[in-house]
PDB file of C-alpha atoms in Angstrom:
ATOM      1  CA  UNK A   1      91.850  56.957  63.197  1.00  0.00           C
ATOM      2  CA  UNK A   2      90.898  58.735  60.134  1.00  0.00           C
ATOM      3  CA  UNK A   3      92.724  61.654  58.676  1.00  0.00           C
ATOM      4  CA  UNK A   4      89.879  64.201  59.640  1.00  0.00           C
ATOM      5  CA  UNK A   5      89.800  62.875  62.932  1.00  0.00           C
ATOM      6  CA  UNK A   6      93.314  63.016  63.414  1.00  0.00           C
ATOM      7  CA  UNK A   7      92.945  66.977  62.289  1.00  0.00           C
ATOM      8  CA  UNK A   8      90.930  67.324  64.848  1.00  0.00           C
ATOM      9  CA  UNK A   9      92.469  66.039  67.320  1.00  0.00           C
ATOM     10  CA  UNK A  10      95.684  67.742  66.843  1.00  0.00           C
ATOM     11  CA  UNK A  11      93.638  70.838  66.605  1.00  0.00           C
ATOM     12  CA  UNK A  12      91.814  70.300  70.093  1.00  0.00           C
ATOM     13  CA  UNK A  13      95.101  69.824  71.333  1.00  0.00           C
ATOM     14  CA  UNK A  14      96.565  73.278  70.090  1.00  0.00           C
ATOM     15  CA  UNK A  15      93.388  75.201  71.326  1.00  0.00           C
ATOM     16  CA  UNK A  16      93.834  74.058  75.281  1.00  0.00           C
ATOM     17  CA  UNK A  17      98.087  74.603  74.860  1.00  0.00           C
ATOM     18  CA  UNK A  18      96.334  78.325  73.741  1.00  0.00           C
ATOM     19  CA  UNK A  19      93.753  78.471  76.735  1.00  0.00           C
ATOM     20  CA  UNK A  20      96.339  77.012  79.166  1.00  0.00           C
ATOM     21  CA  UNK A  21      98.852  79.648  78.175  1.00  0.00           C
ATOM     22  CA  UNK A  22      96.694  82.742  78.126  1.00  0.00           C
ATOM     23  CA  UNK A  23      95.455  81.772  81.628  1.00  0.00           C
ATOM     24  CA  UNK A  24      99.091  81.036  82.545  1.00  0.00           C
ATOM     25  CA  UNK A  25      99.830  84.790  80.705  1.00  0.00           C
ATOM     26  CA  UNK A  26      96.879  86.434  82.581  1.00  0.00           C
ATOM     27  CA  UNK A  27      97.612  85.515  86.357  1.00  0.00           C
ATOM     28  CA  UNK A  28     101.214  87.772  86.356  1.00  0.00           C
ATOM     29  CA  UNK A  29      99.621  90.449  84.501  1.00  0.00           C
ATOM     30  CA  UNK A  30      96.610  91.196  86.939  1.00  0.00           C
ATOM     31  CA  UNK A  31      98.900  90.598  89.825  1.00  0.00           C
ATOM     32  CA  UNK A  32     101.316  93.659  87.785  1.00  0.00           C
ATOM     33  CA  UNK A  33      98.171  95.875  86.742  1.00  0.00           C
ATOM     34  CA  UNK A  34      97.534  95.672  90.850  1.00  0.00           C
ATOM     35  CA  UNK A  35     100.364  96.100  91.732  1.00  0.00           C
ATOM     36  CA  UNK A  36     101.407  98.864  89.792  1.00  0.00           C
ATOM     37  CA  UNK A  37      97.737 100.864  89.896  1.00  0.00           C
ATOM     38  CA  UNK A  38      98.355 101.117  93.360  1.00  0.00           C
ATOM     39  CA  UNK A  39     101.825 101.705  93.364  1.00  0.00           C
ATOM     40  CA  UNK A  40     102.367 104.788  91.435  1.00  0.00           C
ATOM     41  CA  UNK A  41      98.526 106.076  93.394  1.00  0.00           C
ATOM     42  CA  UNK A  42     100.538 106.188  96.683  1.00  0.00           C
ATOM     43  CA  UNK A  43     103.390 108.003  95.643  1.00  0.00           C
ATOM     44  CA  UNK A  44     105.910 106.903  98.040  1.00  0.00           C
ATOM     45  CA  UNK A  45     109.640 107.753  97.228  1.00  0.00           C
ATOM     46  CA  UNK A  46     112.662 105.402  96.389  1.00  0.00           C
ATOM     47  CA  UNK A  47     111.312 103.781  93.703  1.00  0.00           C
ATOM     48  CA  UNK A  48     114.282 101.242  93.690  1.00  0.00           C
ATOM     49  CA  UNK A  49     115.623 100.192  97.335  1.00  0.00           C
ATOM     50  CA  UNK A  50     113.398 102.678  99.098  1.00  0.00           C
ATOM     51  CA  UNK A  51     110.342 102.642 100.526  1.00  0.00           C
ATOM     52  CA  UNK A  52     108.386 102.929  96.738  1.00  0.00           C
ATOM     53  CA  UNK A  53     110.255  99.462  96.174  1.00  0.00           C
ATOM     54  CA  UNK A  54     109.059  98.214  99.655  1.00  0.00           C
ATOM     55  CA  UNK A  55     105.369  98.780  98.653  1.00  0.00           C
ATOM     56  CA  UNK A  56     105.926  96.646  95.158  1.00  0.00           C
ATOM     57  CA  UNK A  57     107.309  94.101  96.651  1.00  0.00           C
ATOM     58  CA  UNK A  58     105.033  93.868 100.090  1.00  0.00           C
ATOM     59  CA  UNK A  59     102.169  94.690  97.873  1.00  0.00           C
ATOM     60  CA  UNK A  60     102.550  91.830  94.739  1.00  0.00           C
ATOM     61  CA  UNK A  61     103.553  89.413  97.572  1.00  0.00           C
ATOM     62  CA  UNK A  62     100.179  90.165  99.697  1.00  0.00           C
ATOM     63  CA  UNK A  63      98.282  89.849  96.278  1.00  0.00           C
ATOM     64  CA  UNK A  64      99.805  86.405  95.192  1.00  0.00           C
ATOM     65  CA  UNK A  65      99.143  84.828  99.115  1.00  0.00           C
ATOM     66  CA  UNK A  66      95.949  86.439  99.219  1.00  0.00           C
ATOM     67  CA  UNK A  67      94.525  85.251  95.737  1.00  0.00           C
ATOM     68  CA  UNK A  68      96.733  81.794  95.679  1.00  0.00           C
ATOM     69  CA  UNK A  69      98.864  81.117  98.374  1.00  0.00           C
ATOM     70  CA  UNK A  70     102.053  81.921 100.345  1.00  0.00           C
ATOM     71  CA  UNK A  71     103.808  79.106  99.214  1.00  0.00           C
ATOM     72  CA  UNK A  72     103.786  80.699  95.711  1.00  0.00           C
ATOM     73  CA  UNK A  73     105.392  83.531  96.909  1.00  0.00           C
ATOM     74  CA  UNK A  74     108.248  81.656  98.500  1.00  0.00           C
ATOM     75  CA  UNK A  75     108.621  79.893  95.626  1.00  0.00           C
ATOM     76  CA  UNK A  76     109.478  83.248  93.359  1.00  0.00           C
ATOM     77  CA  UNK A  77     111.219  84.878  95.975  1.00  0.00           C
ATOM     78  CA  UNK A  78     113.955  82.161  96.101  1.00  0.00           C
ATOM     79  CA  UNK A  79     113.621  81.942  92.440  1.00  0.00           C
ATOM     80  CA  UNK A  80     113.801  85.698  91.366  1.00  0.00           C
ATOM     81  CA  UNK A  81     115.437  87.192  94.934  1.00  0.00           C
ATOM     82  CA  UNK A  82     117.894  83.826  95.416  1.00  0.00           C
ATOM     83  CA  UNK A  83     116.283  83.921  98.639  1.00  0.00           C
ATOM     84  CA  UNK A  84     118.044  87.041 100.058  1.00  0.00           C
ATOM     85  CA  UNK A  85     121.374  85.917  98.543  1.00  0.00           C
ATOM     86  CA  UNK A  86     123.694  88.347  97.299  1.00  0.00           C
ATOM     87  CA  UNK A  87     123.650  91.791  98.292  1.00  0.00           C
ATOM     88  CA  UNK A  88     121.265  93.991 100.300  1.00  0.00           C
ATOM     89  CA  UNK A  89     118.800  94.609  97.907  1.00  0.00           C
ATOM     90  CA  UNK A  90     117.466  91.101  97.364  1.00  0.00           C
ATOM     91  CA  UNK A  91     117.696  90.718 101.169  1.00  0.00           C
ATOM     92  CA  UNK A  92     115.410  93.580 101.374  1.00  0.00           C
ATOM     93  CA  UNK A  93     113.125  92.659  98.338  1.00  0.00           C
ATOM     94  CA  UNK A  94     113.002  88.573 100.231  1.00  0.00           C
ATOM     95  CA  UNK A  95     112.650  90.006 103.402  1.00  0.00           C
ATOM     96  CA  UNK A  96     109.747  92.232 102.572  1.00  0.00           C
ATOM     97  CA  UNK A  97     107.934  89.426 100.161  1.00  0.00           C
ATOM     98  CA  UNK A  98     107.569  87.303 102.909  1.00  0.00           C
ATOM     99  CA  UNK A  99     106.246  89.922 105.285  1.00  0.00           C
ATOM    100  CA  UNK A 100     103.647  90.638 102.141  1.00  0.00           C
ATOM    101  CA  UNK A 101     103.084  86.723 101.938  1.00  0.00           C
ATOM    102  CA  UNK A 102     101.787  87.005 105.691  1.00  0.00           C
ATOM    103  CA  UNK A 103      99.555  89.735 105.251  1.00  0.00           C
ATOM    104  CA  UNK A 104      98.069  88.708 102.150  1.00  0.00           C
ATOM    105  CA  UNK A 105      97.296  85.074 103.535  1.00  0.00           C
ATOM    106  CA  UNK A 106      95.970  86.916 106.697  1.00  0.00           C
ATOM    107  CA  UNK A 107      93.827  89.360 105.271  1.00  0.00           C
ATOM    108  CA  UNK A 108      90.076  89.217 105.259  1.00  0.00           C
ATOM    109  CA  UNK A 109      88.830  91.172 102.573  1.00  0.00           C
ATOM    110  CA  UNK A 110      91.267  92.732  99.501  1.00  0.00           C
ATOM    111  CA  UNK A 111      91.072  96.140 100.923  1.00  0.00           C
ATOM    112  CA  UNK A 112      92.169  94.676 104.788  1.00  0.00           C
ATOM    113  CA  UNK A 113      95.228  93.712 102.423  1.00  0.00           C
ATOM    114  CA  UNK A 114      96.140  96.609 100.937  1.00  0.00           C
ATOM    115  CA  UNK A 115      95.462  98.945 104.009  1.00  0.00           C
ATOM    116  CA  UNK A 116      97.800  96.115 106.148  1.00  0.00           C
ATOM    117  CA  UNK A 117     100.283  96.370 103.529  1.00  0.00           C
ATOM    118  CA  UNK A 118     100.462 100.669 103.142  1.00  0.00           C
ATOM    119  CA  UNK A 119     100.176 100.756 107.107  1.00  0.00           C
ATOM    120  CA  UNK A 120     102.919  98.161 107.170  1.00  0.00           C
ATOM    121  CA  UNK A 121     105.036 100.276 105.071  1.00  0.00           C
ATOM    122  CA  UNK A 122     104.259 103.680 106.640  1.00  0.00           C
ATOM    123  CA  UNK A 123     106.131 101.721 110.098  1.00  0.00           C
ATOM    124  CA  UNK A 124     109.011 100.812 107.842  1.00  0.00           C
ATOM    125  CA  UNK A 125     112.694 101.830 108.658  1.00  0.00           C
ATOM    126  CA  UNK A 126     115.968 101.409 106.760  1.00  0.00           C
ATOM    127  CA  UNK A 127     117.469  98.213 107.918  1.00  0.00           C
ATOM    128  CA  UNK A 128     114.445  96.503 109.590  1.00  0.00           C
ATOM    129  CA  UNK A 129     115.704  93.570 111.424  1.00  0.00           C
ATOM    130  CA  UNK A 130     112.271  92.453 112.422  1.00  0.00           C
ATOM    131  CA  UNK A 131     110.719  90.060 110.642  1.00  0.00           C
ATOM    132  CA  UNK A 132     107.316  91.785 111.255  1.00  0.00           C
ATOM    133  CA  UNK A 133     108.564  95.172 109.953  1.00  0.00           C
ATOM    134  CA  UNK A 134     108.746  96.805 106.328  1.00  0.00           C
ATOM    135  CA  UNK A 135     112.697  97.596 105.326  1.00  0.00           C
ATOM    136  CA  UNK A 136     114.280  99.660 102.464  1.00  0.00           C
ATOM    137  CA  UNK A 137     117.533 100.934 102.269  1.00  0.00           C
ATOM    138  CA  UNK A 138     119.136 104.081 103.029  1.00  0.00           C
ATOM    139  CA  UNK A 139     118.596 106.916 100.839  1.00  0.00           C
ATOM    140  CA  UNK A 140     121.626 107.178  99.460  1.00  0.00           C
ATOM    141  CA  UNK A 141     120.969 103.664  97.666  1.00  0.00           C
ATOM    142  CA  UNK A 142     117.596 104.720  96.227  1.00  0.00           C
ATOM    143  CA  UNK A 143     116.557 105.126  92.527  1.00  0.00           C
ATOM    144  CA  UNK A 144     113.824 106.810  91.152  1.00  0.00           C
ATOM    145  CA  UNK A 145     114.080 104.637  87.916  1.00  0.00           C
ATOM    146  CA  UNK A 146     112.594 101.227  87.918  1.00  0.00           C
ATOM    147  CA  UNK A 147     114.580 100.071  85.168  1.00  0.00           C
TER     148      UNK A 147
END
């Protein structure tokens, strides 16, 4: 192989490591401009442990099974939530990404999804057992902060 064609290779090479990782870069960032456009629209409170942080997490769950599949959201849930391991808030944030996993892989159309995962939210309660139901905390655990 000449030198030019070695160039060229190695150049090839480098431009689909640069179109993998901008595709790779782009997925999380539409499912977080969805996410969060429709987040802060509804205006629910408790923006960490409450109902607000019940939304996020039903919501980007619902997205993810909707536009790939459910098995991608179990896979980040036992990656970034240890799988409900810990203390109450990651129980809460795994309980209510799979609940958005099973809407999103149910839904029909993308608004079904994000009217099932609002109406699914608006018949929340602190401490949901269910696995059907929306939970948050109580109020005195909330933040307003997301950070």
């Amino acid at each position: 192989m000449s030198l030019a064609a070695t160039r060229l290779a190695r150049k090839r090479h480098w431009r689909r490591l640069f179109v993998v990782a901008v595709v790779l870069g782009a997925y999380p960032a539409f499912v977080m401009v969805a996410t969060y456009s429709q987040f802060f629209a509804v205006g629910l409170p408790g923006g960490r442990n409450g109902p607000a942080d019940a939304y996020r997490h039903s919501l980007a769950s619902a997205i993810v099974a909707y536009t790939l599949s459910p098995r991608c959201v179990d896979w980040v849930t036992r990656v970034m939530e240890r799988d409900g391991e810990g203390n109450a808030a990651r129980a809460m944030d795994a309980h209510n990404n799979r609940l958005g996993a099973r809407i999103g892989a149910a839904a029909g159309s993308w608004n079904a999804m994000q009217q099932a995962v609002l109406a699914a939210v608006n018949h929340g309660a602190i401490d949901a057992r269910s696995p059907d139901q929306i939970t948050w905390l109580a109020s005195d655990a909330w933040q307003e902060r997301l950070y």
